[in-house]
Tab-separated table of C-alpha atoms and ligand atoms in Angstrom:
chain	number	residue	atom	x	y	z
Z	112	MET	CA	78.024	76.418	101.089
Z	113	HIS	CA	77.394	78.628	104.124
Z	114	LEU	CA	76.135	81.701	105.344
Z	115	SER	CA	78.256	84.675	106.378
Z	116	ASP	CA	78.070	87.902	108.062
Z	117	GLY	CA	75.957	90.560	105.375
Z	118	GLY	CA	76.582	88.265	102.374
Z	119	GLU	CA	75.721	84.925	101.335
Z	120	LEU	CA	78.487	82.562	99.924
Z	121	VAL	CA	76.427	80.847	97.208
Z	122	SER	CA	79.218	78.172	96.637
Z	123	ASP	CA	82.879	78.273	96.292
Z	124	CYS	CA	82.073	77.640	92.521
Z	125	PHE	CA	78.932	78.952	90.673
Z	126	ALA	CA	77.893	80.765	87.433
Z	127	LEU	CA	75.714	83.430	86.673
Z	128	LYS	CA	73.598	83.109	83.405
Z	129	GLY	CA	72.230	86.327	81.598
Z	130	ASN	CA	73.085	89.218	79.289
Z	131	ILE	CA	76.924	89.996	80.054
Z	132	CYS	CA	78.687	93.259	79.694
Z	133	PHE	CA	82.032	94.236	80.643
Z	134	SER	CA	85.104	96.217	79.764
Z	135	SER	CA	88.357	94.910	78.951
Z	136	GLY	CA	90.607	98.112	78.856
Z	137	LYS	CA	89.433	101.545	78.117
Z	138	GLU	CA	88.000	101.309	74.690
Z	139	LYS	CA	86.699	97.664	74.553
Z	140	LEU	CA	83.333	97.023	75.739
Z	141	ASN	CA	82.356	93.303	75.555
Z	142	THR	CA	78.716	91.933	75.185
Z	143	PHE	CA	77.657	88.150	75.639
Z	144	PRO	CA	73.929	87.701	75.223
Z	145	ASP	CA	72.607	84.587	77.035
Z	146	ALA	CA	75.969	83.688	78.520
Z	147	THR	CA	77.498	82.462	81.565
Z	148	VAL	CA	80.188	84.158	83.968
Z	149	ILE	CA	81.943	81.805	86.382
Z	150	CYS	CA	83.034	82.460	89.897
Z	151	GLU	CA	85.412	80.497	91.847
Z	152	ASP	CA	86.914	81.239	95.307
Z	153	GLY	CA	85.861	84.913	94.885
Z	154	LEU	CA	87.357	85.404	91.502
Z	155	CYS	CA	85.981	85.555	87.963
Z	156	LYS	CA	86.841	82.567	85.814
Z	157	GLY	CA	85.619	84.067	82.685
Z	158	VAL	CA	82.799	84.597	80.394
Z	159	TYR	CA	81.550	81.615	78.195
Z	160	PRO	CA	78.519	81.423	75.625
Z	161	GLU	CA	78.387	77.664	76.884
Z	162	LEU	CA	79.395	76.357	80.334
Z	163	PRO	CA	82.637	74.506	79.649
Z	164	ASP	CA	82.631	70.690	80.188
Z	165	SER	CA	85.200	71.384	83.166
Z	166	TYR	CA	82.556	73.141	85.133
Z	167	LYS	CA	79.686	70.950	84.571
Z	168	GLY	CA	77.559	70.505	87.532
Z	169	ILE	CA	78.178	73.701	89.243
Z	170	PRO	CA	75.197	75.802	90.672
Z	171	ILE	CA	73.947	78.246	87.801
Z	172	ILE	CA	71.939	81.020	89.028
Z	173	ASP	CA	69.677	81.893	85.789
Z	174	TYR	CA	68.930	85.575	85.653
Z	175	LYS	CA	67.029	85.161	82.190
Z	176	ASP	CA	66.776	88.043	80.360
Z	177	CYS	CA	68.685	90.542	83.017
Z	178	LEU	CA	71.898	92.461	82.514
Z	179	ILE	CA	74.836	91.336	84.316
Z	180	LEU	CA	77.631	93.622	84.855
Z	181	PRO	CA	80.701	94.227	87.011
Z	182	GLY	CA	79.796	96.220	90.127
Z	183	MET	CA	80.060	100.028	89.806
Z	184	VAL	CA	82.820	101.861	91.722
Z	185	ASP	CA	82.349	105.102	93.481
Z	186	LEU	CA	85.767	106.671	94.070
Z	187	HIS	CA	84.385	109.631	96.031
Z	188	ILE	CA	81.277	110.019	98.319
Z	189	HIS	CA	80.669	111.756	101.480
Z	190	ALA	CA	78.314	109.709	103.931
Z	191	PRO	CA	77.180	112.618	106.096
Z	192	GLN	CA	76.100	114.422	103.255
Z	193	PHE	CA	73.592	111.996	101.952
Z	194	THR	CA	70.921	113.719	104.170
Z	195	PHE	CA	71.167	116.569	101.823
Z	196	ARG	CA	71.477	115.410	98.539
Z	197	SER	CA	69.621	117.080	96.078
Z	198	ILE	CA	69.257	120.340	98.433
Z	199	GLY	CA	71.168	123.668	98.261
Z	200	MET	CA	72.646	123.714	94.736
Z	201	ASP	CA	72.372	127.796	94.643
Z	202	CYS	CA	76.175	128.523	95.484
Z	203	GLU	CA	79.881	127.497	94.736
Z	204	LEU	CA	82.253	125.447	96.856
Z	205	MET	CA	83.198	127.415	99.641
Z	206	GLU	CA	79.924	129.221	100.251
Z	207	TRP	CA	78.221	125.844	99.903
Z	208	LEU	CA	80.407	124.367	102.393
Z	209	LYS	CA	79.770	127.039	104.916
Z	210	LYS	CA	76.018	127.254	104.213
Z	211	TYR	CA	75.146	123.606	103.992
Z	212	THR	CA	77.826	121.247	104.604
Z	213	PHE	CA	79.570	122.371	108.025
Z	214	PRO	CA	76.419	122.798	109.475
Z	215	GLU	CA	75.047	119.181	108.763
Z	216	GLU	CA	78.628	117.761	109.138
Z	217	ALA	CA	78.413	119.125	113.062
Z	218	LEU	CA	75.498	117.460	113.688
Z	219	TYR	CA	77.527	114.010	113.741
Z	220	ALA	CA	79.171	114.818	117.130
Z	221	ASP	CA	75.786	113.178	118.362
Z	222	THR	CA	76.457	109.619	117.664
Z	223	GLY	CA	72.666	108.932	117.782
Z	224	TYR	CA	72.358	111.111	114.993
Z	225	ALA	CA	75.190	109.210	113.176
Z	226	GLU	CA	73.353	105.964	113.665
Z	227	ARG	CA	70.029	107.191	112.301
Z	228	ALA	CA	71.675	109.209	109.250
Z	229	TYR	CA	74.412	106.536	108.466
Z	230	GLY	CA	71.947	103.795	108.614
Z	231	LEU	CA	69.946	105.406	106.007
Z	232	PHE	CA	73.194	105.931	103.752
Z	233	ALA	CA	74.451	102.473	104.289
Z	234	ASP	CA	70.812	101.010	103.289
Z	235	SER	CA	70.915	103.066	100.173
Z	236	MET	CA	74.378	101.800	99.179
Z	237	LYS	CA	73.173	98.392	99.764
Z	238	HIS	CA	70.686	98.892	97.383
Z	239	SER	CA	72.622	100.566	94.744
Z	240	ALA	CA	74.659	99.140	91.947
Z	241	THR	CA	77.668	100.215	93.611
Z	242	THR	CA	79.983	97.299	95.223
Z	243	ARG	CA	83.083	99.593	96.155
Z	244	ALA	CA	83.182	102.983	97.446
Z	245	VAL	CA	85.785	105.323	98.856
Z	246	ILE	CA	83.781	107.369	101.546
Z	247	PHE	CA	84.392	110.355	103.638
Z	248	GLY	CA	83.061	110.674	107.059
Z	249	THR	CA	83.194	113.738	109.483
Z	250	ILE	CA	85.911	114.705	111.942
Z	251	HIS	CA	84.258	112.738	114.583
Z	252	ARG	CA	86.009	109.235	115.518
Z	253	ASP	CA	83.167	107.473	117.046
Z	254	SER	CA	80.616	108.489	114.387
Z	255	THR	CA	82.749	107.535	111.572
Z	256	LEU	CA	83.453	103.954	113.305
Z	257	ILE	CA	79.644	103.733	113.295
Z	258	LEU	CA	79.563	104.238	109.504
Z	259	MET	CA	82.191	101.618	109.188
Z	260	ASP	CA	80.243	99.226	111.189
Z	261	LEU	CA	77.355	99.847	109.043
Z	262	MET	CA	79.318	99.518	105.778
Z	263	GLU	CA	80.748	96.293	106.865
Z	264	ARG	CA	77.240	95.129	107.126
Z	265	SER	CA	75.995	96.441	103.794
Z	266	GLY	CA	78.322	94.012	101.890
Z	267	LEU	CA	79.978	96.540	99.910
Z	268	ILE	CA	83.839	96.896	100.144
Z	269	SER	CA	84.927	100.417	101.011
Z	270	TYR	CA	87.486	102.685	102.526
Z	271	VAL	CA	86.127	104.903	105.187
Z	272	GLY	CA	87.983	108.051	106.466
Z	273	LYS	CA	87.627	110.056	109.597
Z	274	VAL	CA	88.051	113.614	108.301
Z	275	ASN	CA	90.933	115.901	109.433
Z	276	MET	CA	90.363	119.684	109.744
Z	277	ASP	CA	92.046	122.185	111.903
Z	278	ARG	CA	91.217	125.538	110.155
Z	279	ALA	CA	88.958	127.289	107.926
Z	280	ALA	CA	85.755	125.749	109.703
Z	281	PRO	CA	83.338	126.670	112.399
Z	282	SER	CA	84.741	125.915	115.795
Z	283	GLU	CA	82.596	122.906	116.332
Z	284	LEU	CA	84.397	121.313	113.172
Z	285	ARG	CA	87.798	122.392	114.011
Z	286	GLU	CA	90.021	119.815	115.663
Z	287	GLU	CA	91.814	121.407	118.675
Z	288	SER	CA	95.254	121.137	117.431
Z	289	PRO	CA	97.290	119.355	114.718
Z	290	ASP	CA	98.235	116.778	117.445
Z	291	ALA	CA	94.647	116.330	118.924
Z	292	SER	CA	93.784	115.570	115.297
Z	293	ALA	CA	96.804	113.216	114.595
Z	294	PHE	CA	95.899	111.321	118.053
Z	295	ASP	CA	92.124	111.057	117.113
Z	296	THR	CA	93.186	109.524	113.738
Z	297	PHE	CA	95.676	107.207	115.340
Z	298	GLY	CA	92.644	106.093	117.554
Z	299	PHE	CA	90.371	105.859	114.788
Z	300	VAL	CA	92.759	103.457	112.711
Z	301	ASN	CA	93.505	101.228	115.736
Z	302	ALA	CA	89.834	100.962	116.616
Z	303	ALA	CA	89.034	99.991	113.146
Z	304	GLU	CA	91.690	97.249	113.164
Z	305	LYS	CA	90.577	95.882	116.293
Z	306	ARG	CA	87.118	95.647	114.787
Z	307	GLY	CA	88.646	92.944	112.167
Z	308	TYR	CA	86.390	93.917	109.451
Z	309	LYS	CA	86.490	91.763	106.460
Z	310	ARG	CA	85.277	94.582	103.718
Z	311	THR	CA	85.967	97.765	105.357
Z	312	LYS	CA	89.336	99.738	105.761
Z	313	PRO	CA	90.282	102.931	107.114
Z	314	ILE	CA	91.738	105.684	104.978
Z	315	LEU	CA	93.646	108.863	105.572
Z	316	THR	CA	91.366	111.974	104.722
Z	317	PRO	CA	92.778	115.446	105.155
Z	318	ARG	CA	89.582	117.413	103.811
Z	319	PHE	CA	91.612	119.685	101.660
Z	320	ILE	CA	94.313	122.289	101.876
Z	321	PRO	CA	92.142	125.223	102.990
Z	322	SER	CA	91.151	123.014	106.263
Z	323	CYS	CA	94.476	121.547	106.829
Z	324	SER	CA	97.529	123.506	108.425
Z	325	ASP	CA	101.089	122.432	107.257
Z	326	ALA	CA	101.565	121.245	110.838
Z	327	LEU	CA	98.480	118.910	110.517
Z	328	LEU	CA	99.591	117.583	107.344
Z	329	ASN	CA	103.095	116.785	108.935
Z	330	GLU	CA	101.388	115.026	111.574
Z	331	LEU	CA	99.359	112.965	109.221
Z	332	SER	CA	102.262	112.076	107.187
Z	333	GLU	CA	103.388	110.270	110.212
Z	334	VAL	CA	100.035	108.533	110.808
Z	335	ARG	CA	100.146	107.566	107.307
Z	336	ARG	CA	103.446	105.836	107.303
Z	337	ALA	CA	102.825	104.177	110.613
Z	338	TYR	CA	99.837	102.336	109.340
Z	339	ASP	CA	100.679	102.491	105.335
Z	340	LEU	CA	97.115	104.063	104.890
Z	341	PRO	CA	96.010	105.190	101.601
Z	342	VAL	CA	94.837	108.717	101.178
Z	343	GLN	CA	91.779	110.666	99.965
Z	344	SER	CA	91.165	114.284	99.559
Z	345	HIS	CA	90.003	117.070	97.027
Z	346	LEU	CA	92.273	118.976	94.580
Z	347	SER	CA	92.084	121.954	92.365
Z	348	GLU	CA	88.125	121.906	92.303
Z	349	ASN	CA	87.243	125.477	91.903
Z	350	PRO	CA	88.803	128.843	91.010
Z	351	GLY	CA	88.194	130.567	94.230
Z	352	GLU	CA	89.506	127.561	96.016
Z	353	VAL	CA	92.805	127.297	93.817
Z	354	GLU	CA	93.394	131.152	94.698
Z	355	LEU	CA	92.982	130.625	98.418
Z	356	VAL	CA	95.457	127.729	98.215
Z	357	LYS	CA	98.039	129.889	96.638
Z	358	LYS	CA	97.678	132.414	99.690
Z	359	LEU	CA	97.765	129.690	102.150
Z	360	VAL	CA	100.926	127.770	100.913
Z	361	PRO	CA	102.712	130.108	98.903
Z	362	ASP	CA	105.711	128.077	98.910
Z	363	ALA	CA	103.900	125.086	97.420
Z	364	ALA	CA	104.694	124.744	93.758
Z	365	PHE	CA	101.148	124.131	92.822
Z	366	TYR	CA	98.134	122.973	95.071
Z	367	GLY	CA	98.686	119.182	94.741
Z	368	ASP	CA	102.464	119.953	95.864
Z	369	GLY	CA	100.746	121.010	99.086
Z	370	TYR	CA	100.015	117.497	99.756
Z	371	ASP	CA	103.302	115.817	98.141
Z	372	ARG	CA	105.590	117.832	100.395
Z	373	TYR	CA	104.019	115.564	103.432
Z	374	GLY	CA	104.054	112.219	101.219
Z	375	LEU	CA	100.254	112.415	100.693
Z	376	PHE	CA	100.184	112.442	97.048
Z	377	GLY	CA	100.680	109.057	95.592
Z	378	ARG	CA	104.459	107.219	94.964
Z	379	ASP	CA	104.234	105.024	98.344
Z	380	ALA	CA	100.985	106.349	99.449
Z	381	LYS	CA	98.024	104.988	97.588
Z	382	THR	CA	95.976	108.417	96.741
Z	383	VAL	CA	92.798	109.357	95.244
Z	384	MET	CA	92.108	112.928	94.655
Z	385	ALA	CA	88.676	114.179	93.725
Z	386	HIS	CA	88.031	116.745	90.859
Z	387	CYS	CA	91.254	118.213	89.347
Z	388	VAL	CA	89.035	120.438	87.273
Z	389	TYR	CA	91.976	123.280	87.490
Z	390	SER	CA	95.345	121.404	87.518
Z	391	THR	CA	98.023	123.200	85.923
Z	392	ASP	CA	100.594	121.444	83.694
Z	393	GLU	CA	103.010	120.918	86.462
Z	394	GLU	CA	100.387	119.260	88.814
Z	395	VAL	CA	98.982	117.093	85.895
Z	396	GLU	CA	102.349	115.733	85.544
Z	397	ARG	CA	102.874	115.045	89.358
Z	398	ILE	CA	99.456	113.213	89.052
Z	399	ARG	CA	100.808	111.101	86.663
Z	400	LYS	CA	104.346	110.462	87.730
Z	401	ASN	CA	103.031	109.795	91.334
Z	402	GLY	CA	100.314	107.422	90.081
Z	403	VAL	CA	97.655	109.466	91.702
Z	404	TRP	CA	93.874	108.296	91.031
Z	405	VAL	CA	91.629	111.170	89.789
Z	406	ALA	CA	88.071	110.538	90.910
Z	407	HIS	CA	86.076	112.630	88.223
Z	408	CYS	CA	82.889	113.999	89.652
Z	409	PRO	CA	80.921	115.517	86.768
Z	410	ASN	CA	77.550	115.810	88.404
Z	411	SER	CA	79.118	117.691	91.613
Z	412	ASN	CA	81.174	119.872	89.064
Z	413	MET	CA	77.847	121.030	87.385
Z	414	ASN	CA	76.021	121.585	90.630
Z	415	LEU	CA	78.598	123.710	92.269
Z	416	SER	CA	79.306	125.528	88.893
Z	417	SER	CA	83.017	124.167	89.512
Z	418	GLY	CA	83.779	123.566	85.561
Z	419	ILE	CA	84.799	120.453	83.625
Z	420	ALA	CA	87.881	118.446	84.342
Z	421	PRO	CA	89.933	117.674	81.084
Z	422	ILE	CA	89.665	113.802	81.303
Z	423	ARG	CA	90.247	113.023	77.767
Z	424	ARG	CA	93.756	114.515	78.484
Z	425	TYR	CA	94.031	112.731	81.612
Z	426	LEU	CA	93.227	109.537	79.994
Z	427	ASN	CA	95.564	110.205	76.831
Z	428	CYS	CA	98.444	110.634	79.460
Z	429	GLY	CA	98.035	107.583	81.040
Z	430	ILE	CA	96.571	109.029	84.344
Z	431	ARG	CA	94.234	106.553	86.571
Z	432	VAL	CA	90.893	107.666	86.546
Z	433	GLY	CA	87.619	106.472	88.162
Z	434	LEU	CA	84.081	108.318	88.764
Z	435	GLY	CA	82.850	109.395	91.768
Z	436	SER	CA	79.321	110.524	92.904
Z	437	ASP	CA	80.367	113.351	95.239
Z	438	VAL	CA	77.262	113.251	96.996
Z	439	ALA	CA	76.135	115.641	98.234
Z	440	ALA	CA	77.668	118.095	95.580
Z	441	GLY	CA	76.554	115.182	93.406
Z	442	GLN	CA	72.508	114.980	93.717
Z	443	SER	CA	72.822	111.106	93.889
Z	444	GLU	CA	74.741	108.326	94.632
Z	445	SER	CA	73.906	106.519	91.277
Z	446	ILE	CA	77.074	105.691	89.276
Z	447	PHE	CA	75.066	104.922	86.242
Z	448	ARG	CA	74.184	108.791	86.082
Z	449	ALA	CA	78.140	109.504	86.921
Z	450	ILE	CA	78.597	107.616	83.623
Z	451	THR	CA	76.314	109.701	81.494
Z	452	ASP	CA	77.261	112.906	83.108
Z	453	ALA	CA	80.799	112.286	82.355
Z	454	ILE	CA	80.000	111.579	78.851
Z	455	GLN	CA	77.663	114.883	78.547
Z	456	VAL	CA	80.164	117.218	80.181
Z	457	SER	CA	82.904	115.975	77.824
Z	458	LYS	CA	80.984	116.956	74.940
Z	459	LEU	CA	80.497	120.370	76.290
Z	460	TYR	CA	84.115	120.527	77.039
Z	461	TRP	CA	84.826	119.555	73.380
Z	462	ARG	CA	82.588	122.176	71.848
Z	463	TYR	CA	82.958	125.002	74.093
Z	464	ILE	CA	86.902	124.646	75.365
Z	465	ASP	CA	88.963	122.313	73.298
Z	466	ASN	CA	87.981	120.681	69.970
Z	467	GLU	CA	90.940	118.341	70.011
Z	468	ALA	CA	89.687	116.915	73.338
Z	469	GLU	CA	87.277	114.304	71.791
Z	470	PRO	CA	84.243	113.576	73.799
Z	471	LEU	CA	83.984	110.268	76.094
Z	472	SER	CA	82.386	107.474	74.251
Z	473	PHE	CA	79.908	105.277	76.391
Z	474	ALA	CA	82.475	102.424	76.402
Z	475	GLU	CA	84.935	104.604	77.918
Z	476	SER	CA	82.762	106.231	80.494
Z	477	PHE	CA	81.568	102.677	81.527
Z	478	TYR	CA	85.282	101.488	81.734
Z	479	LEU	CA	85.928	104.559	84.059
Z	480	ALA	CA	82.971	103.245	86.521
Z	481	THR	CA	83.984	99.816	86.705
Z	482	GLU	CA	87.663	99.080	85.828
Z	483	GLY	CA	89.221	102.537	86.019
Z	484	GLY	CA	87.930	103.012	89.722
Z	485	GLY	CA	88.013	99.373	90.409
Z	486	SER	CA	91.965	99.394	90.063
Z	487	PHE	CA	91.913	101.439	93.368
Z	488	PHE	CA	90.885	98.218	94.924
Z	489	GLY	CA	93.148	95.705	92.820
Z	490	LYS	CA	91.934	93.531	90.225
Z	491	VAL	CA	88.408	94.843	90.288
Z	492	GLY	CA	85.783	96.014	87.884
Z	493	SER	CA	85.920	93.440	84.861
Z	494	PHE	CA	84.748	89.865	84.292
Z	495	ARG	CA	88.439	89.297	82.855
Z	496	GLU	CA	89.782	86.149	84.250
Z	497	GLY	CA	91.495	86.767	87.855
Z	498	TYR	CA	89.537	89.786	88.621
Z	499	GLU	CA	87.622	89.903	91.841
Z	500	PHE	CA	84.023	88.763	91.355
Z	501	ASP	CA	81.937	91.633	91.982
Z	502	ALA	CA	78.634	91.520	89.800
Z	503	VAL	CA	75.174	93.531	89.397
Z	504	VAL	CA	71.941	92.181	87.843
Z	505	VAL	CA	69.915	94.750	86.529
Z	506	ASP	CA	66.347	94.210	84.957
Z	507	ASP	CA	65.674	96.674	82.319
Z	508	SER	CA	62.318	95.196	81.304
Z	509	SER	CA	60.300	98.066	82.618
Z	510	PHE	CA	61.354	99.900	79.814
Z	511	PRO	CA	59.863	97.596	76.957
Z	512	HIS	CA	60.690	98.158	73.466
Z	513	PRO	CA	58.949	97.368	70.182
Z	514	ARG	CA	61.861	95.490	68.343
Z	515	PRO	CA	64.926	93.770	69.823
Z	516	LEU	CA	67.832	95.638	70.503
Z	517	SER	CA	71.335	94.618	70.664
Z	518	LEU	CA	72.945	93.987	73.947
Z	519	ALA	CA	75.164	97.026	73.452
Z	520	GLU	CA	72.148	99.240	72.791
Z	521	ARG	CA	70.278	97.587	76.038
Z	522	LEU	CA	73.201	98.629	78.257
Z	523	GLU	CA	73.510	102.097	77.027
Z	524	ARG	CA	69.851	102.572	77.432
Z	525	ALA	CA	69.701	100.969	80.767
Z	526	VAL	CA	72.564	103.476	82.002
Z	527	TYR	CA	70.842	106.579	80.742
Z	528	LEU	CA	67.782	105.486	81.960
Z	529	GLY	CA	68.821	104.859	85.209
Z	530	THR	CA	67.997	101.411	85.800
Z	531	ASP	CA	70.193	101.044	88.704
Z	532	GLN	CA	67.529	102.705	90.881
Z	533	SER	CA	64.855	100.501	90.441
Z	534	GLY	CA	65.862	97.481	88.193
Z	535	LEU	CA	68.740	96.112	90.560
Z	536	GLN	CA	67.696	92.249	91.105
Z	537	ALA	CA	70.973	91.170	92.774
Z	538	LYS	CA	74.663	92.091	93.857
Z	539	TYR	CA	77.600	90.089	94.245
Z	540	VAL	CA	80.940	91.106	96.043
Z	541	CYS	CA	84.023	89.037	95.786
Z	542	GLY	CA	81.985	86.046	95.315
Z	543	GLU	CA	79.250	86.509	97.969
Z	544	ARG	CA	75.815	87.573	97.232
Z	545	VAL	CA	74.928	90.454	99.275
Z	546	TYR	CA	71.578	91.514	97.982
Z	547	GLU	CA	68.852	89.910	96.174
Z	548	LYS	CA	65.440	91.523	95.320
X	1976	GUN	N1	86.333	120.227	99.367
X	1976	GUN	C1	86.458	120.066	100.614
X	1976	GUN	N2	85.343	119.715	100.999
X	1976	GUN	C2	84.456	119.394	100.225
X	1976	GUN	C3	83.328	118.563	100.182
X	1976	GUN	O1	82.672	118.181	101.042
X	1976	GUN	N3	82.527	118.571	98.982
X	1976	GUN	C4	83.260	118.943	97.671
X	1976	GUN	N4	82.688	118.744	96.476
X	1976	GUN	N5	84.447	119.500	97.838
X	1976	GUN	C5	84.867	119.624	98.905
X	1977	FE	FE1	83.791	115.681	97.728
C-alpha cells in the first residue's frame, strides 16, 4: 500500500461494498444491492453478492447504503469556457462564439489568468462524478500545458488539446499561419510528453472547419501521423455553420469529408466529433465506416438552439456514441444532467420529428455516459471483469423516500435529481482513490 501523486492506492487488491449499478451493453443495466465490487491491479474483477473465498482478507471499504457506479465519461468539454457556463444563452452557435466564447478564450494568452481559471475548472472536475474527459483548451500552448498539469493533479484521466485555428476568429485568436500553428502544436505535444504525465495525454484539436484552412488541416495531418495522436473536433452542429462549411470547402463531399481528406476522421486516427445533429446519410455512413465516436451534447444543442441529434439512428447502425457536457454551450459539467437531457430530447425527436425513432431508455442513456464514452479510452465504463476500475460513490440519502425503492429506481432518481453535485462521496480512477469527501 502506498500513496501516489494526486491519488491514493488503497491496496493492489481491494473491494468496495454498497449498492452497485453498471451497464453491460446498451440495454442491460445491472443492479446489485449490498454487494461488493473487486479491484485488482487497477482492473475490475467482477461484482459479487458475497465476497468469494479466494478474496477473503482483502481490504473492504464499506460505503453502506450509498450507490457505487462506474465513473462518468465526458467526451466533449471546453475548459476555458468553464468561466462563463450558464451565462449568455441568447444566440446561435456562430454569434455565440463571437460574442462570448472568443473574447473569453483570448484571455488565456495570459498564463496568470489560465492558472486561476483552469484551477477552478480542474477543482470542479475533481469534485464531479466524471472520471474521464476529452477536453478543449485554447490556441495557447503554455496555458494549455498549465491545464494539463492541473488535470494530471485532479486524478481524472483526460485527453487535452491545444486548439488550432487560422481563420474566422478575431486576430488575437488567429494563429499566424498554418506553419506556425503546426509548429506550436509540435511544441505542445513534445512538452506534454516530456512532462511524463501518468493520466493526461495530448489530442489534436482543429476547432472546426470554419476556423481551419485546408492548408492548416494539411499541416495537422502530419503532426497527427508523427505522434499517432487522436483527434477531437466539431461536426454538423448548426444549420448556418453547415451552410458556411459548404461554401468554405465546396469540393468536400460533405462536412466530415473536409476532415477525412486529411486523415483526421477516424480510421487510423482515433477521433471524436461533437454534435452530428445535421449529418447527411453519406456523412453518417462515413462516421460508421471510419469508427468515429459521436459526442452527443444535448444540453448544448438546446441552449444554442442547434437541434436534436438522431442518436437512436446512430445506435441502430452501430455508431459509437458517448455523452458530452460541452461546457459552456452546455450549462454544467454534470454528466448526470447529460443523461437526462439525452433521454428528454430523444422524446421530443420521437414526438415531433420521427415517430420510428424510439426514445432512449434510462438504461441506454446511462450506458452512453459510461461504457459508450468509456470505449474511447479502452475497456472503461463498466464493472465487467477486465475493465479499468473507475468508480464513483454517490449518497442519495438527502432525498429520503417513505418506502423502500428498488435499486434501479434509486439510481434513476439519483441521476434525475442531480446527486452527482452534492452527493459524491468518493471517486476511484484505475483503482486509485482520487477523491474522498
Ligand atoms: N464549434 C466550434 N467551436 C465551438 C465551441 O466552442 N462550442 C460549440 N458548442 N461548438 C463549437
Ligand atoms: Fe464544443
